[in-house]
């Protein structure tokens, strides 16, 4: 069975508690439950949430040894700042899908640029929880090489 690594970046552990008008009412646990349900029978999911850039870089860097076939990542604030996460994705030969709950292009100017977009296969932005589901479906295709 193919393996997909889902990475949630900083502060996404706070989902459901604050700013529901921007990020929706679902908690991170609820998002993970939904993804687990969608994935079952198709792929194995490994899920990581971290507030630390280095942890995310490490997880991406060891993805090939861990047998990961595709990555779904919401880099959260690191989307706009992290050369380290960008370089980690570029360094590993693992197809990566970037997802965002909110539409980053409808928000403040500093959110309009993603460091990650140019090394991701594609990006899903603005569909709330559904961004993750759509991103996961794309990653399943990429993992299966279809
Ligand atoms: O829309 C997204 O998914 C973002 O990646 C979320 C990030 C933001 O910095 C990006 O520009 C877009 C923020 C995640 C923080 O999540 C919170 C959740 C609840 C309360 C406060 C922050």
CSV table of N, CA and C and ligand atoms in Angstrom, one decimal:
chain,number,residue,atom,x,y,z
A,1,UNK,N,0.8,-1.2,0.0
A,1,UNK,CA,0.0,0.0,0.0
A,1,UNK,C,0.9,1.3,0.0
A,2,UNK,N,0.5,2.2,-0.8
A,2,UNK,CA,1.3,3.5,-0.9
A,2,UNK,C,1.2,4.3,0.4
A,3,UNK,N,2.2,5.1,0.7
A,3,UNK,CA,2.2,5.8,1.9
A,3,UNK,C,2.2,7.3,1.7
A,4,UNK,N,1.3,8.1,2.3
A,4,UNK,CA,1.3,9.5,2.2
A,4,UNK,C,1.5,10.2,3.5
A,5,UNK,N,2.5,11.2,3.5
A,5,UNK,CA,2.8,12.0,4.7
A,5,UNK,C,2.0,13.3,4.7
A,6,UNK,N,1.2,13.5,5.7
A,6,UNK,CA,0.4,14.8,5.8
A,6,UNK,C,1.1,15.6,6.9
A,7,UNK,N,1.5,16.8,6.5
A,7,UNK,CA,2.2,17.7,7.5
A,7,UNK,C,1.4,19.0,7.7
A,8,UNK,N,1.1,19.2,9.0
A,8,UNK,CA,0.4,20.5,9.4
A,8,UNK,C,1.5,21.4,10.1
A,9,UNK,N,1.6,22.6,9.6
A,9,UNK,CA,2.6,23.5,10.1
A,9,UNK,C,2.1,24.2,11.4
A,10,UNK,N,2.8,25.3,11.8
A,10,UNK,CA,2.7,25.9,13.1
A,10,UNK,C,1.3,26.5,13.3
A,11,UNK,N,0.8,26.3,14.5
A,11,UNK,CA,-0.4,26.9,15.1
A,11,UNK,C,-1.7,26.2,14.6
A,12,UNK,N,-1.5,25.2,13.6
A,12,UNK,CA,-2.7,24.5,13.1
A,12,UNK,C,-3.3,23.6,14.2
A,13,UNK,N,-2.6,23.4,15.3
A,13,UNK,CA,-3.1,22.7,16.5
A,13,UNK,C,-4.2,23.5,17.2
A,14,UNK,N,-4.2,24.8,16.8
A,14,UNK,CA,-5.2,25.7,17.5
A,14,UNK,C,-6.5,25.8,16.7
A,15,UNK,N,-6.6,25.1,15.6
A,15,UNK,CA,-7.8,25.1,14.8
A,15,UNK,C,-9.1,24.8,15.6
A,16,UNK,N,-10.2,25.5,15.2
A,16,UNK,CA,-11.4,25.3,15.9
A,16,UNK,C,-11.6,26.1,17.2
A,17,UNK,N,-10.5,26.6,17.7
A,17,UNK,CA,-10.6,27.4,18.9
A,17,UNK,C,-10.7,28.9,18.7
A,18,UNK,N,-10.0,29.4,17.6
A,18,UNK,CA,-9.9,30.8,17.3
A,18,UNK,C,-10.0,31.0,15.8
A,19,UNK,N,-10.5,32.2,15.4
A,19,UNK,CA,-10.5,32.6,13.9
A,19,UNK,C,-11.3,31.6,13.1
A,20,UNK,N,-12.5,31.1,13.5
A,20,UNK,CA,-13.3,30.2,12.7
A,20,UNK,C,-13.8,30.8,11.4
A,21,UNK,N,-13.9,32.2,11.4
A,21,UNK,CA,-14.4,32.8,10.2
A,21,UNK,C,-13.3,32.7,9.1
A,22,UNK,N,-12.1,32.6,9.4
A,22,UNK,CA,-11.0,32.4,8.4
A,22,UNK,C,-10.7,31.0,8.1
A,23,UNK,N,-10.6,30.2,9.2
A,23,UNK,CA,-10.1,28.8,9.0
A,23,UNK,C,-11.1,27.7,9.2
A,24,UNK,N,-12.4,28.1,9.5
A,24,UNK,CA,-13.5,27.1,9.7
A,24,UNK,C,-13.5,26.6,11.1
A,25,UNK,N,-14.5,25.8,11.4
A,25,UNK,CA,-14.8,25.4,12.8
A,25,UNK,C,-14.2,24.1,13.1
A,26,UNK,N,-13.7,23.4,12.1
A,26,UNK,CA,-13.1,22.0,12.3
A,26,UNK,C,-11.8,22.1,13.2
A,27,UNK,N,-11.7,21.2,14.1
A,27,UNK,CA,-10.4,21.1,14.8
A,27,UNK,C,-9.4,20.2,14.0
A,28,UNK,N,-8.2,20.3,14.4
A,28,UNK,CA,-7.2,19.5,13.7
A,28,UNK,C,-7.5,18.0,13.8
A,29,UNK,N,-8.0,17.6,14.9
A,29,UNK,CA,-8.4,16.2,15.1
A,29,UNK,C,-9.5,15.8,14.1
A,30,UNK,N,-10.4,16.7,13.9
A,30,UNK,CA,-11.5,16.4,13.0
A,30,UNK,C,-11.0,16.3,11.5
A,31,UNK,N,-10.1,17.2,11.2
A,31,UNK,CA,-9.5,17.2,9.9
A,31,UNK,C,-8.8,15.9,9.7
A,32,UNK,N,-8.0,15.5,10.7
A,32,UNK,CA,-7.2,14.2,10.6
A,32,UNK,C,-8.2,13.0,10.5
A,33,UNK,N,-9.3,13.0,11.2
A,33,UNK,CA,-10.2,11.9,11.1
A,33,UNK,C,-10.8,11.8,9.7
A,34,UNK,N,-11.2,13.0,9.2
A,34,UNK,CA,-11.7,13.0,7.8
A,34,UNK,C,-10.7,12.4,6.8
A,35,UNK,N,-9.5,12.9,6.9
A,35,UNK,CA,-8.4,12.4,6.0
A,35,UNK,C,-8.2,10.9,6.1
A,36,UNK,N,-8.2,10.4,7.4
A,36,UNK,CA,-8.0,9.0,7.6
A,36,UNK,C,-9.2,8.2,7.0
A,37,UNK,N,-10.4,8.7,7.1
A,37,UNK,CA,-11.5,8.0,6.5
A,37,UNK,C,-11.4,8.0,4.9
A,38,UNK,N,-11.0,9.2,4.4
A,38,UNK,CA,-10.9,9.2,2.9
A,38,UNK,C,-9.8,8.3,2.4
A,39,UNK,N,-8.7,8.2,3.2
A,39,UNK,CA,-7.6,7.4,2.8
A,39,UNK,C,-7.8,5.9,2.9
A,40,UNK,N,-8.6,5.5,3.9
A,40,UNK,CA,-8.7,4.1,4.2
A,40,UNK,C,-9.0,3.3,3.0
A,41,UNK,N,-8.4,2.1,2.8
A,41,UNK,CA,-8.6,1.2,1.7
A,41,UNK,C,-7.7,1.6,0.5
A,42,UNK,N,-7.2,2.9,0.5
A,42,UNK,CA,-6.4,3.4,-0.7
A,42,UNK,C,-4.9,3.5,-0.3
A,43,UNK,N,-4.7,4.2,0.7
A,43,UNK,CA,-3.3,4.5,1.1
A,43,UNK,C,-3.1,4.5,2.6
A,44,UNK,N,-1.9,4.3,3.0
A,44,UNK,CA,-1.5,4.5,4.5
A,44,UNK,C,-1.2,6.0,4.7
A,45,UNK,N,-1.7,6.6,5.8
A,45,UNK,CA,-1.5,8.0,6.1
A,45,UNK,C,-0.6,8.0,7.3
A,46,UNK,N,0.4,8.9,7.2
A,46,UNK,CA,1.2,9.3,8.4
A,46,UNK,C,1.0,10.8,8.6
A,47,UNK,N,0.6,11.2,9.8
A,47,UNK,CA,0.2,12.6,10.0
A,47,UNK,C,1.2,13.2,11.1
A,48,UNK,N,1.7,14.4,10.7
A,48,UNK,CA,2.5,15.2,11.7
A,48,UNK,C,2.1,16.6,11.8
A,49,UNK,N,1.9,17.1,13.0
A,49,UNK,CA,1.8,18.6,13.2
A,49,UNK,C,3.0,19.0,14.0
A,50,UNK,N,3.6,20.1,13.5
A,50,UNK,CA,4.7,20.7,14.3
A,50,UNK,C,4.7,22.2,14.2
A,51,UNK,N,5.1,22.8,15.3
A,51,UNK,CA,5.3,24.2,15.3
A,51,UNK,C,6.7,24.6,15.1
A,52,UNK,N,7.6,23.6,14.7
A,52,UNK,CA,9.0,23.8,14.6
A,52,UNK,C,9.5,23.5,13.2
A,53,UNK,N,10.1,24.5,12.6
A,53,UNK,CA,10.5,24.4,11.2
A,53,UNK,C,11.5,23.2,11.0
A,54,UNK,N,12.4,23.0,11.9
A,54,UNK,CA,13.4,22.0,11.8
A,54,UNK,C,12.8,20.6,11.8
A,55,UNK,N,11.7,20.4,12.6
A,55,UNK,CA,11.0,19.1,12.7
A,55,UNK,C,10.4,18.8,11.3
A,56,UNK,N,9.8,19.9,10.7
A,56,UNK,CA,9.2,19.7,9.4
A,56,UNK,C,10.3,19.4,8.3
A,57,UNK,N,11.4,20.1,8.4
A,57,UNK,CA,12.5,19.8,7.4
A,57,UNK,C,13.0,18.4,7.6
A,58,UNK,N,13.1,18.0,8.9
A,58,UNK,CA,13.6,16.6,9.1
A,58,UNK,C,12.6,15.5,8.6
A,59,UNK,N,11.3,15.8,8.8
A,59,UNK,CA,10.3,14.8,8.3
A,59,UNK,C,10.3,14.7,6.8
A,60,UNK,N,10.5,15.8,6.1
A,60,UNK,CA,10.5,15.8,4.6
A,60,UNK,C,11.8,15.1,4.2
A,61,UNK,N,12.9,15.4,4.9
A,61,UNK,CA,14.2,14.9,4.5
A,61,UNK,C,14.3,13.4,4.6
A,62,UNK,N,13.6,12.8,5.6
A,62,UNK,CA,13.7,11.4,5.7
A,62,UNK,C,12.5,10.7,5.1
A,63,UNK,N,11.6,11.4,4.4
A,63,UNK,CA,10.5,10.8,3.7
A,63,UNK,C,10.9,9.7,2.8
A,64,UNK,N,11.9,9.8,1.9
A,64,UNK,CA,12.3,8.7,1.0
A,64,UNK,C,12.7,7.4,1.8
A,65,UNK,N,13.5,7.5,2.9
A,65,UNK,CA,13.8,6.4,3.7
A,65,UNK,C,12.6,5.8,4.4
A,66,UNK,N,11.7,6.6,4.7
A,66,UNK,CA,10.4,6.2,5.4
A,66,UNK,C,9.4,5.6,4.4
A,67,UNK,N,9.8,5.5,3.1
A,67,UNK,CA,8.9,4.9,2.2
A,67,UNK,C,7.7,5.7,1.8
A,68,UNK,N,7.8,7.1,2.0
A,68,UNK,CA,6.7,8.0,1.7
A,68,UNK,C,6.6,8.2,0.1
A,69,UNK,N,5.4,8.0,-0.4
A,69,UNK,CA,5.3,8.1,-1.9
A,69,UNK,C,4.8,9.5,-2.3
A,70,UNK,N,4.1,10.3,-1.4
A,70,UNK,CA,3.7,11.6,-1.7
A,70,UNK,C,3.5,12.4,-0.4
A,71,UNK,N,3.5,13.7,-0.5
A,71,UNK,CA,3.4,14.5,0.7
A,71,UNK,C,2.2,15.5,0.5
A,72,UNK,N,1.4,15.7,1.5
A,72,UNK,CA,0.4,16.8,1.5
A,72,UNK,C,0.9,17.7,2.7
A,73,UNK,N,1.1,19.0,2.4
A,73,UNK,CA,1.6,19.9,3.4
A,73,UNK,C,0.8,21.2,3.4
A,74,UNK,N,0.4,21.6,4.6
A,74,UNK,CA,0.0,22.9,4.9
A,74,UNK,C,1.1,23.6,5.7
A,75,UNK,N,2.0,24.3,5.1
A,75,UNK,CA,3.1,24.8,5.8
A,75,UNK,C,2.8,26.0,6.8
A,76,UNK,N,1.5,26.4,6.7
A,76,UNK,CA,1.0,27.5,7.5
A,76,UNK,C,1.9,28.8,7.4
A,77,UNK,N,2.3,29.4,8.4
A,77,UNK,CA,3.0,30.7,8.3
A,77,UNK,C,4.4,30.5,7.5
A,78,UNK,N,4.9,29.2,7.7
A,78,UNK,CA,6.2,28.9,7.0
A,78,UNK,C,6.1,29.0,5.4
A,79,UNK,N,4.8,28.9,5.0
A,79,UNK,CA,4.6,29.1,3.5
A,79,UNK,C,5.3,30.3,3.0
A,80,UNK,N,5.2,31.4,3.8
A,80,UNK,CA,5.6,32.7,3.3
A,80,UNK,C,7.1,33.0,3.6
A,81,UNK,N,7.7,32.1,4.4
A,81,UNK,CA,9.1,32.5,4.9
A,81,UNK,C,10.1,31.4,4.7
A,82,UNK,N,9.7,30.2,4.5
A,82,UNK,CA,10.7,29.1,4.8
A,82,UNK,C,11.5,28.6,3.5
A,83,UNK,N,12.7,29.1,3.4
A,83,UNK,CA,13.6,28.6,2.4
A,83,UNK,C,14.0,27.2,2.7
A,84,UNK,N,14.1,26.9,4.0
A,84,UNK,CA,14.5,25.6,4.5
A,84,UNK,C,13.5,24.5,4.1
A,85,UNK,N,12.2,24.8,4.3
A,85,UNK,CA,11.2,23.8,3.9
A,85,UNK,C,11.1,23.7,2.3
A,86,UNK,N,11.3,24.8,1.7
A,86,UNK,CA,11.3,24.8,0.2
A,86,UNK,C,12.5,23.9,-0.3
A,87,UNK,N,13.6,24.1,0.3
A,87,UNK,CA,14.8,23.3,-0.1
A,87,UNK,C,14.7,21.9,0.2
A,88,UNK,N,14.1,21.5,1.3
A,88,UNK,CA,13.9,20.1,1.7
A,88,UNK,C,13.0,19.4,0.7
A,89,UNK,N,11.9,20.1,0.3
A,89,UNK,CA,11.0,19.5,-0.7
A,89,UNK,C,11.7,19.3,-2.1
A,90,UNK,N,12.5,20.4,-2.4
A,90,UNK,CA,13.2,20.3,-3.7
A,90,UNK,C,14.3,19.2,-3.7
A,91,UNK,N,14.8,18.9,-2.5
A,91,UNK,CA,15.9,17.9,-2.4
A,91,UNK,C,15.4,16.5,-2.5
A,92,UNK,N,14.2,16.2,-2.0
A,92,UNK,CA,13.7,14.8,-2.0
A,92,UNK,C,12.9,14.6,-3.3
A,93,UNK,N,12.9,13.4,-3.8
A,93,UNK,CA,12.1,13.2,-5.0
A,93,UNK,C,10.8,12.7,-4.7
A,94,UNK,N,10.0,13.4,-3.9
A,94,UNK,CA,8.7,13.0,-3.4
A,94,UNK,C,7.7,14.0,-3.8
A,95,UNK,N,6.7,13.6,-4.7
A,95,UNK,CA,5.7,14.6,-5.1
A,95,UNK,C,4.9,15.2,-4.0
A,96,UNK,N,4.8,16.6,-4.0
A,96,UNK,CA,4.3,17.3,-2.8
A,96,UNK,C,3.1,18.2,-3.3
A,97,UNK,N,2.0,18.1,-2.5
A,97,UNK,CA,0.9,19.0,-2.7
A,97,UNK,C,0.7,20.0,-1.6
A,98,UNK,N,0.7,21.3,-1.9
A,98,UNK,CA,0.5,22.3,-0.9
A,98,UNK,C,-0.9,22.6,-0.7
A,99,UNK,N,-1.4,22.7,0.5
A,99,UNK,CA,-2.8,23.0,0.8
A,99,UNK,C,-2.9,24.2,1.8
A,100,UNK,N,-4.0,24.9,1.6
A,100,UNK,CA,-4.3,26.0,2.6
A,100,UNK,C,-5.8,26.0,2.8
A,101,UNK,N,-6.2,26.2,4.1
A,101,UNK,CA,-7.6,26.3,4.4
A,101,UNK,C,-8.2,27.6,3.8
A,102,UNK,N,-7.5,28.7,4.0
A,102,UNK,CA,-8.0,30.0,3.4
A,102,UNK,C,-7.4,30.2,2.1
A,103,UNK,N,-8.1,31.1,1.3
A,103,UNK,CA,-7.5,31.5,0.0
A,103,UNK,C,-6.5,32.6,0.3
A,104,UNK,N,-5.2,32.2,0.2
A,104,UNK,CA,-4.1,33.1,0.6
A,104,UNK,C,-4.0,34.3,-0.3
A,105,UNK,N,-4.6,34.2,-1.5
A,105,UNK,CA,-4.5,35.3,-2.5
A,105,UNK,C,-5.6,36.4,-2.2
A,106,UNK,N,-6.6,36.1,-1.4
A,106,UNK,CA,-7.6,37.0,-1.0
A,106,UNK,C,-7.3,37.7,0.3
A,107,UNK,N,-6.1,37.4,0.9
A,107,UNK,CA,-5.8,37.9,2.2
A,107,UNK,C,-4.7,39.0,2.1
A,108,UNK,N,-4.0,39.2,3.2
A,108,UNK,CA,-3.0,40.3,3.2
A,108,UNK,C,-1.9,40.0,2.2
A,109,UNK,N,-1.3,41.1,1.7
A,109,UNK,CA,-0.2,41.0,0.6
A,109,UNK,C,0.9,40.0,1.0
A,110,UNK,N,1.3,40.0,2.3
A,110,UNK,CA,2.4,39.1,2.6
A,110,UNK,C,2.1,37.6,2.5
A,111,UNK,N,0.8,37.3,2.4
A,111,UNK,CA,0.4,35.9,2.2
A,111,UNK,C,0.3,35.5,0.7
A,112,UNK,N,0.5,36.5,-0.2
A,112,UNK,CA,0.3,36.2,-1.6
A,112,UNK,C,1.4,35.4,-2.2
A,113,UNK,N,2.6,35.4,-1.5
A,113,UNK,CA,3.7,34.7,-2.1
A,113,UNK,C,4.0,33.4,-1.2
A,114,UNK,N,4.0,32.3,-2.0
A,114,UNK,CA,4.4,31.0,-1.3
A,114,UNK,C,5.8,30.6,-1.7
A,115,UNK,N,6.6,30.4,-0.7
A,115,UNK,CA,8.0,29.8,-1.0
A,115,UNK,C,7.9,28.4,-1.5
A,116,UNK,N,6.8,27.8,-1.2
A,116,UNK,CA,6.6,26.3,-1.5
A,116,UNK,C,6.1,26.0,-2.9
A,117,UNK,N,5.3,27.0,-3.4
A,117,UNK,CA,4.5,26.7,-4.6
A,117,UNK,C,5.4,26.2,-5.8
A,118,UNK,N,6.6,26.8,-5.9
A,118,UNK,CA,7.4,26.5,-7.1
A,118,UNK,C,8.1,25.1,-7.0
A,119,UNK,N,8.0,24.5,-5.8
A,119,UNK,CA,8.6,23.1,-5.7
A,119,UNK,C,7.4,22.1,-5.5
A,120,UNK,N,6.2,22.5,-5.3
A,120,UNK,CA,5.1,21.6,-5.2
A,120,UNK,C,4.6,21.2,-6.6
A,121,UNK,N,3.9,20.1,-6.6
A,121,UNK,CA,3.3,19.7,-7.9
A,121,UNK,C,2.1,20.7,-8.2
A,122,UNK,N,1.4,21.0,-7.1
A,122,UNK,CA,0.3,22.0,-7.2
A,122,UNK,C,-0.2,22.4,-5.9
A,123,UNK,N,-1.1,23.3,-5.9
A,123,UNK,CA,-1.6,24.0,-4.6
A,123,UNK,C,-3.1,24.0,-4.6
A,124,UNK,N,-3.7,23.8,-3.4
A,124,UNK,CA,-5.2,23.9,-3.2
A,124,UNK,C,-5.4,24.9,-2.1
A,125,UNK,N,-6.1,26.0,-2.4
A,125,UNK,CA,-6.2,27.1,-1.4
A,125,UNK,C,-7.6,27.6,-1.4
A,126,UNK,N,-8.2,27.7,-0.2
A,126,UNK,CA,-9.4,28.4,0.0
A,126,UNK,C,-10.7,27.6,0.2
A,127,UNK,N,-10.6,26.3,0.3
A,127,UNK,CA,-11.7,25.4,0.4
A,127,UNK,C,-11.9,24.9,1.8
A,128,UNK,N,-11.3,25.4,2.8
A,128,UNK,CA,-11.4,24.9,4.1
A,128,UNK,C,-10.9,23.5,4.3
A,129,UNK,N,-11.6,22.7,5.1
A,129,UNK,CA,-11.3,21.3,5.2
A,129,UNK,C,-11.2,20.6,3.9
A,130,UNK,N,-12.0,21.0,2.9
A,130,UNK,CA,-12.1,20.4,1.6
A,130,UNK,C,-10.7,20.6,0.9
A,131,UNK,N,-10.0,21.6,1.2
A,131,UNK,CA,-8.6,21.8,0.6
A,131,UNK,C,-7.8,20.6,0.9
A,132,UNK,N,-7.9,20.1,2.1
A,132,UNK,CA,-7.1,18.9,2.5
A,132,UNK,C,-7.6,17.7,1.7
A,133,UNK,N,-8.9,17.5,1.6
A,133,UNK,CA,-9.4,16.3,1.0
A,133,UNK,C,-9.0,16.3,-0.5
A,134,UNK,N,-9.1,17.5,-1.2
A,134,UNK,CA,-8.7,17.6,-2.6
A,134,UNK,C,-7.2,17.4,-2.7
A,135,UNK,N,-6.5,17.9,-1.8
A,135,UNK,CA,-5.0,17.7,-1.8
A,135,UNK,C,-4.6,16.3,-1.6
A,136,UNK,N,-5.4,15.6,-0.7
A,136,UNK,CA,-5.1,14.2,-0.5
A,136,UNK,C,-5.4,13.4,-1.7
A,137,UNK,N,-6.5,13.7,-2.4
A,137,UNK,CA,-6.9,12.9,-3.6
A,137,UNK,C,-5.8,13.1,-4.7
A,138,UNK,N,-5.3,14.3,-4.8
A,138,UNK,CA,-4.2,14.6,-5.8
A,138,UNK,C,-3.0,13.8,-5.4
A,139,UNK,N,-2.7,13.7,-4.1
A,139,UNK,CA,-1.5,13.0,-3.6
A,139,UNK,C,-1.7,11.5,-3.9
A,140,UNK,N,-2.9,11.0,-3.7
A,140,UNK,CA,-3.1,9.5,-4.0
A,140,UNK,C,-2.8,9.2,-5.4
A,141,UNK,N,-3.3,10.1,-6.3
A,141,UNK,CA,-2.9,9.9,-7.8
A,141,UNK,C,-1.4,9.9,-8.0
A,142,UNK,N,-0.8,10.9,-7.4
A,142,UNK,CA,0.7,11.1,-7.6
A,142,UNK,C,1.4,9.9,-7.0
A,143,UNK,N,1.0,9.4,-5.8
A,143,UNK,CA,1.6,8.2,-5.2
A,143,UNK,C,1.5,7.0,-6.1
A,144,UNK,N,0.3,6.9,-6.7
A,144,UNK,CA,0.0,5.7,-7.5
A,144,UNK,C,0.6,5.8,-8.9
A,145,UNK,N,1.1,7.0,-9.2
A,145,UNK,CA,1.7,7.2,-10.5
A,145,UNK,C,0.7,7.2,-11.6
A,146,UNK,N,-0.5,7.6,-11.3
A,146,UNK,CA,-1.6,7.6,-12.3
A,146,UNK,C,-1.8,9.0,-13.0
B,1,LIG,O1,-5.0,29.1,5.2
B,1,LIG,C1,-4.1,28.3,5.6
B,1,LIG,O2,-4.2,27.1,5.7
B,1,LIG,C2,-2.8,29.0,6.1
B,1,LIG,O3,-1.7,28.1,5.8
B,1,LIG,C3,-2.9,29.1,7.6
B,1,LIG,C4,-1.8,29.8,8.3
B,1,LIG,C5,-1.5,31.1,7.6
B,1,LIG,O4,-0.3,31.7,8.2
B,1,LIG,C6,-1.3,31.0,6.1
B,1,LIG,O5,-1.1,32.3,5.6
B,1,LIG,C7,-2.5,30.3,5.5
B,1,LIG,C8,-2.1,30.0,9.8
B,1,LIG,C9,-2.3,28.8,10.6
B,1,LIG,C10,-2.7,29.2,12.0
B,1,LIG,O6,-3.9,28.6,12.4
B,1,LIG,C11,-4.6,29.2,13.4
B,1,LIG,C12,-5.8,28.5,13.7
B,1,LIG,C13,-6.5,29.0,14.7
B,1,LIG,C14,-6.2,30.2,15.4
B,1,LIG,C15,-5.1,30.8,15.0
B,1,LIG,C16,-4.3,30.3,14.0
